[in-house]
Amino acid sequence: MAALKLPPLETHEWFQILVRRLLPQLGDDSFLVVAVVGGTNIGKSVIFNHLAGFRASATSPLASGTKHATVLLPQGFSQKHHLPEVFPGFTLMPWENAEQALEENDQHLLFWRECDAIRIGETDLPDNLLVLDTPDVDSVAVVNWERADHVRQCADVLVAVLTQQKYNDAAVKKFFRKAAEENKLVFVVFNQCLLPEDEAYWPVWVETFCKETGIDPAALFIAPSDRRAAEANSLPFYERQWPTTEAATNSVSDTPVDLMRELSELRFGEIKLQTLQGSLQQLVDPNRGIPGWLAEIRKGSKQFAEAGEILSTERLAKIDRWPNIPNRTLIGHIRSWWGEQREGWTASVHNFYNGVGRIVSTPFQFIRKQLVGPEEPPLDAYRKQEWDTILQSVERVFERLTWIRDIGNPLLVPRLEKILAGDARSKFIEHLRERHNAVDFDAEIATLVDQQLREFRQNSPDYYEFFRRIDTVAAAARPAVSVVLFMTGMGPVGDTLMPAVTDTALQSALHFTGEAVGATVLTTVGDKVISDGASTSVGYIEAQFRRLHTAFAQRRADWLAHELQIVMDSLPQELAAAAQLPNQSEFGNVSTQLHELQSLIARLSAESASMS
């Protein structure tokens, strides 16, 4: 996940709702969280104190600057619940005085107090109701926004405190738009009204607020601008009908209501169901919920898969034609391996033939050295050819990496900059040369021949037995020697083998050896020899020989690919792991649970419709 560079889960609104509201509140002992929210200097703490029935939060004619949340709990709540789990992300502190919430502190503090034996007006705090005061949603301190958001996310009911100055601010509207998306139940308290003059204006202000935020108030109250009453905790609240009608405007009531009583009489089950649906809808929102998050992972993983395809070692180090190992060396190892398989009289006869071949070929080898000089050992020549191929391949790799870096892939640029920085290329080539010089090619070929021919013997028992029979016959019937000698390295067969023997006196030596034992069929080299004895095997034999070349080239290419991992470091593994994220069981589990959640929401919607 880290490789995808996705925003942390904590920055997703749906995740905050999950951990701050759903997980803490989905237990058997359910409760309702009411939060008093709004902008700066609008009397939130005054409203909170009226709900509490005492000065629980500091107030002032100036902006008091509430910086931390305060919560009132029913009696015994802290014994029944683990408060840090109910309010994750907050540091819980016992309430001591109203000024605590004004303190500067980088931690998200939440001061709590149980309302034991406190009478709130004429209404006790219900045993399933929690009431919070919150920091300003439009504070100049961004940290206060975060704290207010945390409270909003865990709340079921919001008491939205508005004033003429604070109902249409951008920050206020942004906060309440989120509340509307979460389907919160909202009580609007329009505070600091000049009554009765503002009776004609507050409906316009509230209508603007509702249109801008999507809030549909469950109840609406207005409160006068009365500082003395506010400080004495005796501010009257008047309920008003919303949406307004002409009849309602003409029959406004001047009888104050008890806000706490209004809250305590809320239909608990319906509200929990409504807010639960709203929270769950945030989780399954196609764009901003879990589906959108999973889509981000798929998209990021796809980008990594594409980057991984580009950067795969095979693609970068693609080699159209790896040098062939010398056929003479390969034939020698095949001959040696086959010789180890012979037994008894057959082994003795063929050892004799091999000895004759070596004796006869020695003069020709001496003459060739005199004419053209000492011949470079075949494996030394091969080492040079392979090193040239490796250098070209490495250059191709670095050129490809540079090109990919320059096209600006945001996932790869920082990683490739690290790989291509400074003298990384020259250091790698120096390391590679040391490693290449240490390769024992003769041992590599011997290991390969043994492995491949053992597989040949195991997977093709009929052919193996066929060659054993011919080997036995060749010891006595010289016309069949060419077939057996091919498998023992004594006779060139097909296009693949011809070049290896026509460059030396070995071709004549082989002819002479055959003639020395009385054979007359080796007058030509090629398919005709085989067609005289075992034409059905020629294609298969040549295929096996080519397979050895291919297997060795693959072995060497694998070696280079392994060495290239030093250049790539952990990048290929990182790309592969990120590309495979959608295939992980955890991803599938989340998808399955998402479908179950969507089914649950459908059932809740049906239940809600039946209750209405």
Coordinates of C-alpha atoms in Angstrom, one line a residue:
M1 CA 0.0 0.0 0.0
A2 CA 2.8 2.4 0.9
A3 CA 4.2 2.1 -2.6
L4 CA 1.0 3.5 -4.2
K5 CA 1.5 6.8 -2.4
L6 CA -2.3 7.0 -1.7
P7 CA -3.5 9.6 0.8
P8 CA -3.5 8.0 4.3
L9 CA -6.8 6.4 5.4
E10 CA -7.1 8.9 8.1
T11 CA -7.6 11.7 5.5
H12 CA -10.7 10.0 4.1
E13 CA -14.0 11.2 5.5
W14 CA -15.6 7.8 5.3
F15 CA -12.8 6.3 7.4
Q16 CA -13.2 9.0 10.0
I17 CA -16.9 8.2 10.2
L18 CA -16.2 4.5 10.5
V19 CA -13.7 4.9 13.4
R20 CA -15.3 7.8 15.2
R21 CA -19.0 6.9 14.9
L22 CA -19.9 3.5 13.6
L23 CA -17.3 1.4 15.4
P24 CA -17.8 3.1 18.8
Q25 CA -21.6 3.3 18.6
L26 CA -22.6 -0.1 17.1
G27 CA -22.6 -1.9 20.5
D28 CA -25.6 -3.2 22.4
D29 CA -25.6 -0.2 24.8
S30 CA -26.4 2.5 22.2
F31 CA -26.5 6.2 22.9
L32 CA -27.2 9.5 21.1
V33 CA -24.5 12.1 20.7
V34 CA -25.7 15.7 20.4
A35 CA -23.1 18.4 19.4
V36 CA -23.5 22.2 19.6
V37 CA -21.7 23.5 16.5
G38 CA -21.2 26.8 14.6
G39 CA -18.9 29.7 13.8
T40 CA -17.0 32.1 15.9
N41 CA -18.6 34.4 18.5
I42 CA -22.1 33.3 18.0
G43 CA -22.9 32.0 21.5
K44 CA -22.3 28.2 21.1
S45 CA -21.1 27.9 24.6
V46 CA -24.1 29.9 25.8
I47 CA -26.4 27.4 24.2
F48 CA -24.3 24.5 25.6
N49 CA -24.6 25.9 29.1
H50 CA -28.3 26.2 28.8
L51 CA -28.5 22.5 27.8
A52 CA -26.2 21.7 30.7
G53 CA -28.0 23.8 33.3
F54 CA -24.8 25.3 34.6
R55 CA -21.7 27.2 33.3
A56 CA -19.9 24.2 31.8
S57 CA -18.2 26.2 29.1
A58 CA -16.6 29.6 29.3
T59 CA -18.5 32.6 27.8
S60 CA -17.5 36.2 27.2
P61 CA -18.9 39.3 25.5
L62 CA -15.7 38.9 23.4
A63 CA -15.1 35.8 21.4
S64 CA -14.2 33.3 24.1
G65 CA -12.2 31.2 21.6
T66 CA -13.2 27.6 22.6
K67 CA -10.3 25.4 21.5
H68 CA -11.3 22.0 22.8
A69 CA -14.5 20.1 23.1
T70 CA -16.4 19.4 26.3
V71 CA -18.9 16.6 26.8
L72 CA -21.6 16.0 29.4
L73 CA -22.2 12.4 30.1
P74 CA -25.1 10.6 31.8
Q75 CA -24.5 9.4 35.3
G76 CA -22.4 6.2 35.3
F77 CA -21.6 6.4 31.6
S78 CA -17.8 6.2 32.2
Q79 CA -18.2 3.0 34.1
K80 CA -20.2 1.3 31.3
H81 CA -18.0 2.5 28.4
H82 CA -14.3 3.0 27.7
L83 CA -14.3 6.7 26.9
P84 CA -11.2 6.6 24.6
E85 CA -13.0 4.1 22.4
V86 CA -16.2 6.2 22.4
F87 CA -14.2 9.3 21.3
P88 CA -11.1 8.0 19.3
G89 CA -8.6 10.6 18.4
F90 CA -9.2 12.7 21.5
T91 CA -7.2 12.8 24.7
L92 CA -9.8 12.5 27.5
M93 CA -9.4 14.8 30.5
P94 CA -11.8 15.1 33.5
W95 CA -13.7 18.4 33.5
E96 CA -12.6 20.7 36.4
N97 CA -13.7 24.2 35.3
A98 CA -15.2 26.1 32.3
E99 CA -11.9 27.7 31.3
Q100 CA -10.1 24.5 30.5
A101 CA -11.4 24.4 27.0
L102 CA -9.7 27.8 26.3
E103 CA -6.2 26.4 26.9
E104 CA -3.6 26.2 24.1
N105 CA -2.6 22.6 23.5
D106 CA -1.5 20.7 20.4
Q107 CA -3.4 17.6 21.5
H108 CA -7.1 17.1 20.7
L109 CA -8.4 17.4 24.3
L110 CA -11.9 16.4 25.3
F111 CA -13.0 17.4 28.8
W112 CA -15.7 15.2 30.2
R113 CA -18.1 15.4 33.2
E114 CA -20.9 13.2 34.3
C115 CA -24.0 15.0 35.2
D116 CA -24.7 13.3 38.5
A117 CA -27.5 14.7 40.5
I118 CA -27.5 17.9 38.4
R119 CA -30.9 19.1 37.4
I120 CA -30.9 20.6 33.9
G121 CA -33.8 23.0 34.0
E122 CA -36.7 20.7 34.9
T123 CA -35.3 17.9 32.8
D124 CA -32.6 15.4 33.8
L125 CA -30.0 14.4 31.2
P126 CA -31.3 11.2 29.7
D127 CA -29.2 8.2 30.4
N128 CA -28.5 7.6 26.7
L129 CA -27.8 11.3 25.7
L130 CA -24.3 12.8 25.4
V131 CA -24.0 16.6 24.8
L132 CA -20.9 18.3 23.4
D133 CA -19.6 21.8 23.0
T134 CA -17.2 22.2 20.1
P135 CA -14.4 24.6 18.8
D136 CA -15.4 27.1 16.1
V137 CA -15.9 25.5 12.7
D138 CA -14.4 28.7 11.1
S139 CA -11.6 29.4 13.4
V140 CA -8.3 30.9 12.1
A141 CA -6.6 27.9 13.7
V142 CA -7.0 25.0 11.3
V143 CA -6.5 22.5 14.1
N144 CA -9.9 23.7 15.5
W145 CA -11.5 22.8 12.3
E146 CA -10.2 19.3 12.7
R147 CA -11.5 19.0 16.2
A148 CA -14.9 20.3 15.1
D149 CA -14.9 17.8 12.3
H150 CA -14.1 15.0 14.7
V151 CA -17.1 15.9 16.8
R152 CA -19.3 16.2 13.8
Q153 CA -18.3 12.7 12.6
C154 CA -19.2 11.1 15.9
A155 CA -22.5 13.0 16.4
D156 CA -26.0 11.9 15.7
V157 CA -27.7 15.3 16.2
L158 CA -26.2 18.7 15.6
V159 CA -27.5 21.9 17.2
A160 CA -26.5 24.4 14.5
V161 CA -26.1 27.8 16.1
L162 CA -26.4 30.6 13.5
T163 CA -26.5 34.4 13.6
Q164 CA -27.0 37.2 11.1
Q165 CA -23.2 37.4 10.8
K166 CA -22.6 33.7 10.7
Y167 CA -25.0 31.8 8.5
N168 CA -23.4 32.3 5.0
D169 CA -19.7 32.1 5.6
A170 CA -17.8 29.7 3.4
A171 CA -16.3 27.6 6.3
V172 CA -19.6 27.4 8.0
K173 CA -21.4 26.2 4.8
K174 CA -18.6 23.7 4.1
F175 CA -19.0 22.2 7.6
F176 CA -22.8 21.8 7.3
R177 CA -22.7 20.5 3.8
K178 CA -20.7 17.5 5.2
A179 CA -23.3 17.1 7.9
A180 CA -26.1 17.1 5.3
E181 CA -24.2 14.4 3.3
E182 CA -24.0 12.3 6.4
N183 CA -27.8 12.7 7.0
K184 CA -27.4 14.2 10.4
L185 CA -30.5 15.4 12.3
V186 CA -30.1 19.1 12.7
F187 CA -31.7 21.5 15.1
V188 CA -31.2 25.2 14.1
V189 CA -30.9 27.8 16.8
F190 CA -30.8 31.3 15.2
N191 CA -29.2 33.3 18.0
Q192 CA -28.8 37.0 18.8
C193 CA -32.0 38.0 17.0
L194 CA -33.4 41.5 17.5
L195 CA -37.0 40.7 18.3
P196 CA -39.5 41.3 17.1
E197 CA -37.9 43.2 14.2
D198 CA -36.0 40.1 12.9
E199 CA -39.1 38.0 12.7
A200 CA -39.3 39.1 9.1
Y201 CA -35.7 38.4 8.3
W202 CA -34.6 35.2 10.0
P203 CA -36.7 33.1 7.5
V204 CA -34.7 34.6 4.6
W205 CA -31.4 33.9 6.4
V206 CA -32.3 30.4 7.2
E207 CA -33.6 29.7 3.7
T208 CA -30.3 30.8 2.3
F209 CA -28.4 28.6 4.8
C210 CA -30.5 25.6 3.9
K211 CA -30.1 26.1 0.1
E212 CA -26.4 26.5 0.4
T213 CA -25.8 23.5 2.6
G214 CA -28.6 21.0 1.9
I215 CA -29.6 21.1 5.6
D216 CA -33.3 20.4 6.3
P217 CA -33.9 21.4 9.9
A218 CA -35.8 18.9 12.1
A219 CA -36.7 21.8 14.4
L220 CA -35.9 25.5 14.5
F221 CA -35.6 27.9 17.4
I222 CA -34.8 31.6 17.7
A223 CA -33.2 33.3 20.6
P224 CA -33.0 37.1 21.4
S225 CA -29.8 39.1 21.7
D226 CA -29.8 39.4 25.5
R227 CA -26.4 39.4 27.1
R228 CA -27.7 39.5 30.7
A229 CA -30.0 36.5 30.1
A230 CA -27.2 34.7 28.4
E231 CA -24.8 35.2 31.3
A232 CA -27.5 34.2 33.8
N233 CA -28.3 31.0 31.9
S234 CA -31.9 32.2 31.4
L235 CA -32.0 32.9 27.7
P236 CA -35.4 32.1 26.2
F237 CA -35.8 29.9 23.1
Y238 CA -38.8 30.2 20.9
E239 CA -39.8 27.5 18.5
R240 CA -40.7 28.4 15.0
Q241 CA -42.2 26.3 12.2
W242 CA -40.0 25.4 9.3
P243 CA -40.6 25.8 6.4
T244 CA -42.5 28.9 7.3
T245 CA -46.1 29.5 6.2
E246 CA -48.2 32.6 6.3
A247 CA -50.4 31.1 8.9
A248 CA -47.4 30.2 11.1
T249 CA -46.0 33.7 10.7
N250 CA -49.2 35.2 11.9
S251 CA -49.4 32.9 15.0
V252 CA -45.9 33.0 16.4
S253 CA -45.6 31.9 20.0
D254 CA -43.9 33.9 22.7
T255 CA -43.7 31.0 25.1
P256 CA -40.1 29.8 25.6
V257 CA -39.3 26.1 25.3
D258 CA -36.8 23.9 27.1
L259 CA -34.1 22.9 24.6
M260 CA -33.0 19.9 26.7
R261 CA -36.6 18.7 26.9
E262 CA -36.9 19.0 23.2
L263 CA -33.7 16.8 22.8
S264 CA -34.8 14.3 25.5
E265 CA -38.1 13.8 23.7
L266 CA -36.4 12.9 20.4
R267 CA -37.4 9.5 19.0
F268 CA -34.2 7.8 19.7
G269 CA -34.6 4.7 17.5
E270 CA -35.7 6.7 14.4
I271 CA -32.8 9.1 14.8
K272 CA -30.2 6.4 15.2
L273 CA -31.6 4.6 12.2
Q274 CA -31.5 7.8 10.1
T275 CA -28.0 8.8 11.1
L276 CA -26.8 5.2 10.8
Q277 CA -28.0 5.1 7.2
G278 CA -26.3 8.5 6.5
S279 CA -23.0 7.2 7.9
L280 CA -23.2 4.0 6.0
Q281 CA -24.1 5.8 2.8
Q282 CA -20.8 7.7 3.2
L283 CA -19.0 4.4 3.4
V284 CA -20.5 3.1 0.2
D285 CA -20.5 6.3 -1.8
P286 CA -19.1 5.4 -5.2
N287 CA -16.7 8.3 -5.4
R288 CA -15.9 9.3 -1.8
G289 CA -16.5 6.1 0.1
I290 CA -14.9 2.7 0.1
P291 CA -15.7 2.0 -3.6
G292 CA -13.8 5.1 -4.5
W293 CA -10.9 4.1 -2.3
L294 CA -10.8 0.6 -3.8
A295 CA -10.9 2.2 -7.3
E296 CA -7.9 4.3 -6.3
I297 CA -6.0 1.1 -5.3
R298 CA -7.0 -0.6 -8.6
K299 CA -5.9 2.4 -10.6
G300 CA -2.6 2.8 -8.7
S301 CA -2.0 -1.0 -9.0
K302 CA -2.7 -0.9 -12.7
Q303 CA -0.1 1.9 -13.1
F304 CA 2.4 -0.1 -11.2
A305 CA 1.6 -3.1 -13.3
E306 CA 2.2 -1.1 -16.4
A307 CA 5.4 0.3 -15.0
G308 CA 6.5 -3.2 -13.9
E309 CA 5.9 -4.4 -17.5
I310 CA 8.1 -1.7 -18.9
L311 CA 10.8 -2.2 -16.3
S312 CA 10.7 -6.0 -16.2
T313 CA 14.2 -7.4 -16.6
E314 CA 13.2 -9.4 -19.7
R315 CA 12.0 -6.4 -21.5
L316 CA 14.9 -4.2 -20.6
A317 CA 17.6 -6.8 -21.2
K318 CA 16.0 -8.4 -24.2
I319 CA 18.7 -10.1 -26.3
D320 CA 17.9 -11.0 -29.8
R321 CA 20.8 -13.5 -30.2
W322 CA 22.8 -14.7 -27.3
P323 CA 26.2 -16.1 -28.4
N324 CA 26.2 -19.8 -28.9
I325 CA 28.5 -21.9 -26.8
P326 CA 31.2 -23.6 -29.0
N327 CA 29.7 -26.8 -30.5
R328 CA 33.1 -28.5 -30.0
T329 CA 32.9 -28.0 -26.3
L330 CA 29.3 -29.0 -26.1
I331 CA 30.0 -32.2 -28.1
G332 CA 32.8 -33.0 -25.8
H333 CA 30.6 -32.9 -22.8
I334 CA 27.9 -34.9 -24.5
R335 CA 30.5 -37.5 -25.4
S336 CA 31.7 -37.6 -21.9
W337 CA 28.2 -37.9 -20.4
W338 CA 27.3 -40.7 -22.9
G339 CA 30.5 -42.5 -22.2
E340 CA 29.6 -42.7 -18.5
Q341 CA 26.3 -44.4 -19.4
R342 CA 28.0 -47.3 -21.4
E343 CA 28.6 -50.6 -19.7
G344 CA 30.8 -53.7 -20.3
W345 CA 31.8 -54.7 -23.9
T346 CA 30.1 -51.7 -25.5
A347 CA 32.1 -49.3 -23.4
S348 CA 35.4 -51.0 -24.2
V349 CA 34.7 -50.9 -28.0
H350 CA 33.7 -47.3 -28.0
N351 CA 36.6 -46.3 -25.8
F352 CA 38.8 -47.9 -28.4
Y353 CA 37.1 -45.9 -31.2
N354 CA 37.5 -42.7 -29.3
G355 CA 41.2 -43.5 -28.7
V356 CA 41.7 -44.1 -32.4
G357 CA 39.9 -40.8 -33.2
R358 CA 42.2 -38.9 -30.9
I359 CA 45.3 -40.5 -32.3
V360 CA 44.3 -39.9 -35.9
S361 CA 43.3 -36.3 -35.4
T362 CA 46.5 -35.3 -33.6
P363 CA 48.6 -34.8 -36.7
F364 CA 45.9 -32.8 -38.4
Q365 CA 45.7 -30.5 -35.3
F366 CA 49.5 -30.1 -35.3
I367 CA 49.5 -29.2 -39.1
R368 CA 46.7 -26.6 -38.5
K369 CA 48.6 -25.0 -35.7
Q370 CA 51.7 -24.7 -37.9
L371 CA 49.6 -23.1 -40.7
V372 CA 47.4 -20.6 -38.8
G373 CA 49.0 -20.4 -35.4
P374 CA 47.7 -21.5 -32.0
E375 CA 44.0 -21.6 -31.9
E376 CA 42.3 -19.5 -29.2
P377 CA 40.6 -21.8 -26.6
P378 CA 36.9 -21.9 -27.6
L379 CA 35.6 -20.9 -24.2
D380 CA 37.9 -17.9 -24.1
A381 CA 36.5 -16.7 -27.4
Y382 CA 33.0 -17.3 -26.1
R383 CA 33.7 -15.3 -22.9
K384 CA 34.7 -12.3 -25.0
Q385 CA 31.6 -12.6 -27.2
E386 CA 29.3 -12.9 -24.2
W387 CA 30.9 -9.9 -22.4
D388 CA 30.3 -7.8 -25.5
T389 CA 26.7 -8.9 -25.5
I390 CA 26.4 -8.2 -21.8
L391 CA 27.8 -4.7 -22.2
Q392 CA 25.4 -4.0 -25.1
S393 CA 22.5 -5.3 -22.9
V394 CA 23.5 -3.1 -19.9
E395 CA 23.8 0.0 -22.1
R396 CA 20.3 -0.8 -23.4
V397 CA 19.0 -1.2 -19.9
F398 CA 20.4 2.2 -18.8
E399 CA 19.2 3.9 -22.0
R400 CA 15.7 2.5 -21.4
L401 CA 15.7 3.6 -17.8
T402 CA 16.8 7.1 -18.8
W403 CA 14.1 7.3 -21.4
I404 CA 11.4 6.2 -18.9
R405 CA 12.7 8.7 -16.4
D406 CA 12.6 11.5 -19.0
I407 CA 9.0 10.9 -20.0
G408 CA 8.1 11.9 -16.4
N409 CA 6.2 8.9 -15.0
P410 CA 5.3 10.3 -11.5
L411 CA 5.6 6.8 -10.0
L412 CA 9.0 6.0 -11.5
V413 CA 10.9 9.3 -11.7
P414 CA 12.0 9.5 -8.1
R415 CA 12.9 5.8 -8.1
L416 CA 14.8 6.0 -11.4
E417 CA 16.7 9.1 -10.3
K418 CA 18.2 7.1 -7.5
I419 CA 19.1 4.3 -9.8
L420 CA 20.7 6.5 -12.5
A421 CA 22.4 9.0 -10.2
G422 CA 26.1 9.6 -10.2
D423 CA 28.5 6.9 -11.3
A424 CA 26.0 4.0 -10.7
R425 CA 26.5 2.7 -14.2
S426 CA 30.3 2.5 -14.1
K427 CA 30.3 0.9 -10.7
F428 CA 27.8 -1.7 -11.8
I429 CA 29.8 -2.5 -15.0
E430 CA 33.0 -2.9 -12.9
H431 CA 31.1 -5.2 -10.5
L432 CA 29.7 -7.1 -13.4
R433 CA 33.1 -7.6 -15.1
E434 CA 34.5 -9.1 -11.9
R435 CA 31.6 -11.5 -11.6
H436 CA 31.8 -12.4 -15.3
N437 CA 35.5 -13.2 -15.2
A438 CA 34.8 -15.6 -12.3
V439 CA 32.3 -17.7 -14.2
D440 CA 33.5 -21.3 -14.9
F441 CA 31.9 -21.9 -18.3
D442 CA 33.2 -25.4 -18.6
A443 CA 31.5 -26.3 -15.3
E444 CA 28.4 -24.5 -16.3
I445 CA 28.2 -26.5 -19.5
A446 CA 28.9 -29.8 -17.8
T447 CA 26.1 -29.1 -15.3
L448 CA 23.7 -28.2 -18.0
V449 CA 24.5 -31.3 -20.1
D450 CA 24.1 -33.6 -17.2
Q451 CA 20.7 -32.0 -16.2
Q452 CA 19.3 -31.9 -19.7
L453 CA 20.4 -35.4 -20.8
R454 CA 19.1 -36.9 -17.5
E455 CA 15.7 -35.3 -18.2
F456 CA 16.0 -36.6 -21.8
R457 CA 16.6 -40.1 -20.5
Q458 CA 13.8 -39.8 -18.0
N459 CA 11.1 -38.1 -20.2
S460 CA 11.9 -40.1 -23.4
P461 CA 12.6 -43.6 -22.3
D462 CA 11.9 -45.0 -25.8
Y463 CA 14.4 -42.8 -27.5
Y464 CA 17.0 -43.5 -24.7
E465 CA 16.6 -47.3 -25.2
F466 CA 16.6 -46.8 -28.9
F467 CA 20.0 -45.1 -28.7
R468 CA 21.3 -47.7 -26.3
R469 CA 20.4 -50.4 -28.8
I470 CA 22.1 -48.5 -31.7
D471 CA 25.1 -47.9 -29.5
T472 CA 25.3 -51.7 -28.9
V473 CA 24.9 -52.4 -32.6
A474 CA 27.4 -49.8 -33.6
A475 CA 30.1 -51.6 -31.6
A476 CA 29.8 -54.5 -34.1
A477 CA 27.9 -53.1 -37.1
R478 CA 30.0 -50.2 -38.4
P479 CA 27.3 -48.7 -40.7
A480 CA 25.4 -47.6 -37.6
V481 CA 28.3 -45.9 -35.9
S482 CA 27.4 -42.4 -37.2
V483 CA 24.2 -42.4 -35.2
V484 CA 25.8 -43.5 -32.0
L485 CA 28.9 -41.3 -32.6
F486 CA 26.6 -38.3 -32.8
M487 CA 25.3 -38.9 -29.3
T488 CA 28.9 -39.5 -28.1
G489 CA 30.2 -36.5 -30.0
M490 CA 31.9 -38.5 -32.7
G491 CA 29.8 -37.5 -35.7
P492 CA 28.4 -34.2 -36.9
V493 CA 24.7 -34.4 -37.9
G494 CA 22.5 -31.6 -39.4
D495 CA 23.0 -28.0 -39.9
T496 CA 23.6 -27.3 -36.3
L497 CA 26.7 -29.5 -36.1
M498 CA 28.3 -29.0 -39.5
P499 CA 30.0 -25.6 -38.8
A500 CA 31.7 -27.0 -35.7
V501 CA 33.6 -29.7 -37.6
T502 CA 34.2 -28.2 -41.0
D503 CA 36.6 -25.6 -39.6
T504 CA 39.0 -28.3 -38.2
A505 CA 40.7 -31.5 -39.2
L506 CA 38.2 -33.3 -37.0
Q507 CA 35.9 -33.9 -40.0
S508 CA 38.6 -35.8 -41.8
A509 CA 39.6 -37.6 -38.7
L510 CA 36.0 -38.8 -38.2
H511 CA 35.9 -40.0 -41.8
F512 CA 39.2 -41.7 -41.4
T513 CA 38.2 -43.3 -38.2
G514 CA 35.1 -44.7 -39.8
E515 CA 37.0 -46.0 -42.7
A516 CA 39.7 -47.4 -40.4
V517 CA 37.1 -49.8 -39.0
G518 CA 35.8 -50.7 -42.4
A519 CA 32.8 -48.4 -42.5
T520 CA 31.9 -47.0 -46.0
V521 CA 28.6 -45.1 -45.2
L522 CA 30.4 -41.9 -43.9
T523 CA 31.3 -40.7 -47.4
T524 CA 29.0 -37.7 -46.8
V525 CA 27.9 -35.8 -43.7
G526 CA 24.4 -34.9 -43.0
D527 CA 20.9 -36.3 -43.1
K528 CA 21.7 -39.1 -45.6
V529 CA 23.8 -40.8 -42.9
I530 CA 20.9 -40.9 -40.5
S531 CA 18.4 -41.7 -43.2
D532 CA 20.4 -44.9 -43.9
G533 CA 20.0 -46.0 -40.3
A534 CA 17.4 -44.2 -38.3
S535 CA 15.7 -41.5 -40.3
T536 CA 12.8 -41.2 -37.8
S537 CA 15.2 -39.9 -35.1
V538 CA 17.1 -37.1 -36.9
G539 CA 14.7 -34.3 -36.2
Y540 CA 14.4 -35.3 -32.6
I541 CA 18.1 -35.6 -32.1
E542 CA 18.8 -32.2 -33.6
A543 CA 16.0 -30.7 -31.5
Q544 CA 17.6 -32.0 -28.4
F545 CA 21.0 -30.5 -29.4
R546 CA 19.4 -27.1 -30.1
R547 CA 17.7 -27.4 -26.8
L548 CA 21.0 -27.5 -25.1
H549 CA 22.1 -24.3 -26.8
T550 CA 18.8 -22.7 -25.9
A551 CA 19.0 -23.9 -22.3
F552 CA 22.5 -22.6 -21.9
A553 CA 21.6 -19.2 -23.4
Q554 CA 18.7 -19.1 -21.0
R555 CA 21.0 -19.9 -18.1
R556 CA 23.3 -17.1 -19.0
A557 CA 20.5 -14.7 -19.5
D558 CA 19.1 -15.6 -16.1
W559 CA 22.5 -14.9 -14.7
L560 CA 22.5 -11.4 -16.2
A561 CA 19.0 -10.8 -15.0
H562 CA 20.0 -11.7 -11.5
E563 CA 22.9 -9.3 -11.7
L564 CA 20.7 -6.6 -13.0
Q565 CA 18.7 -6.8 -9.7
I566 CA 21.7 -4.9 -8.2
V567 CA 20.8 -2.0 -10.4
M568 CA 17.1 -2.3 -9.9
D569 CA 17.4 -2.8 -6.1
S570 CA 14.0 -3.6 -4.8
L571 CA 12.1 -1.7 -7.5
P572 CA 10.8 -4.8 -9.5
Q573 CA 9.6 -6.4 -6.3
E574 CA 8.0 -3.2 -5.2
L575 CA 6.2 -2.8 -8.5
A576 CA 5.1 -6.4 -8.5
A577 CA 3.7 -6.2 -4.9
A578 CA 1.8 -3.0 -5.7
A579 CA 0.5 -4.4 -8.9
Q580 CA -0.9 -7.5 -7.1
L581 CA -2.8 -5.6 -4.4
P582 CA -6.2 -6.1 -6.0
N583 CA -5.5 -9.8 -6.1
Q584 CA -4.7 -10.0 -2.4
S585 CA -7.2 -11.8 -0.1
E586 CA -7.6 -8.7 2.1
F587 CA -8.7 -6.7 -1.0
G588 CA -11.3 -9.4 -1.8
N589 CA -12.5 -9.4 1.8
V590 CA -13.1 -5.7 1.8
S591 CA -15.0 -6.0 -1.5
T592 CA -17.1 -8.8 -0.1
Q593 CA -17.9 -6.8 3.1
L594 CA -18.7 -3.8 1.0
H595 CA -21.4 -5.8 -0.9
E596 CA -22.8 -7.0 2.5
L597 CA -22.8 -3.4 3.7
Q598 CA -24.8 -2.3 0.6
S599 CA -27.3 -5.1 1.3
L600 CA -27.6 -3.9 4.9
I601 CA -28.3 -0.4 3.8
A602 CA -31.0 -1.6 1.5
R603 CA -32.7 -3.4 4.4
L604 CA -32.4 -0.3 6.6
S605 CA -33.9 1.8 3.9
A606 CA -36.8 -0.6 3.7
E607 CA -37.3 -0.5 7.5
S608 CA -37.1 3.3 7.6
A609 CA -39.7 3.5 4.9
S610 CA -42.0 1.2 6.8
M611 CA -41.7 3.4 9.9
S612 CA -42.5 6.6 8.2

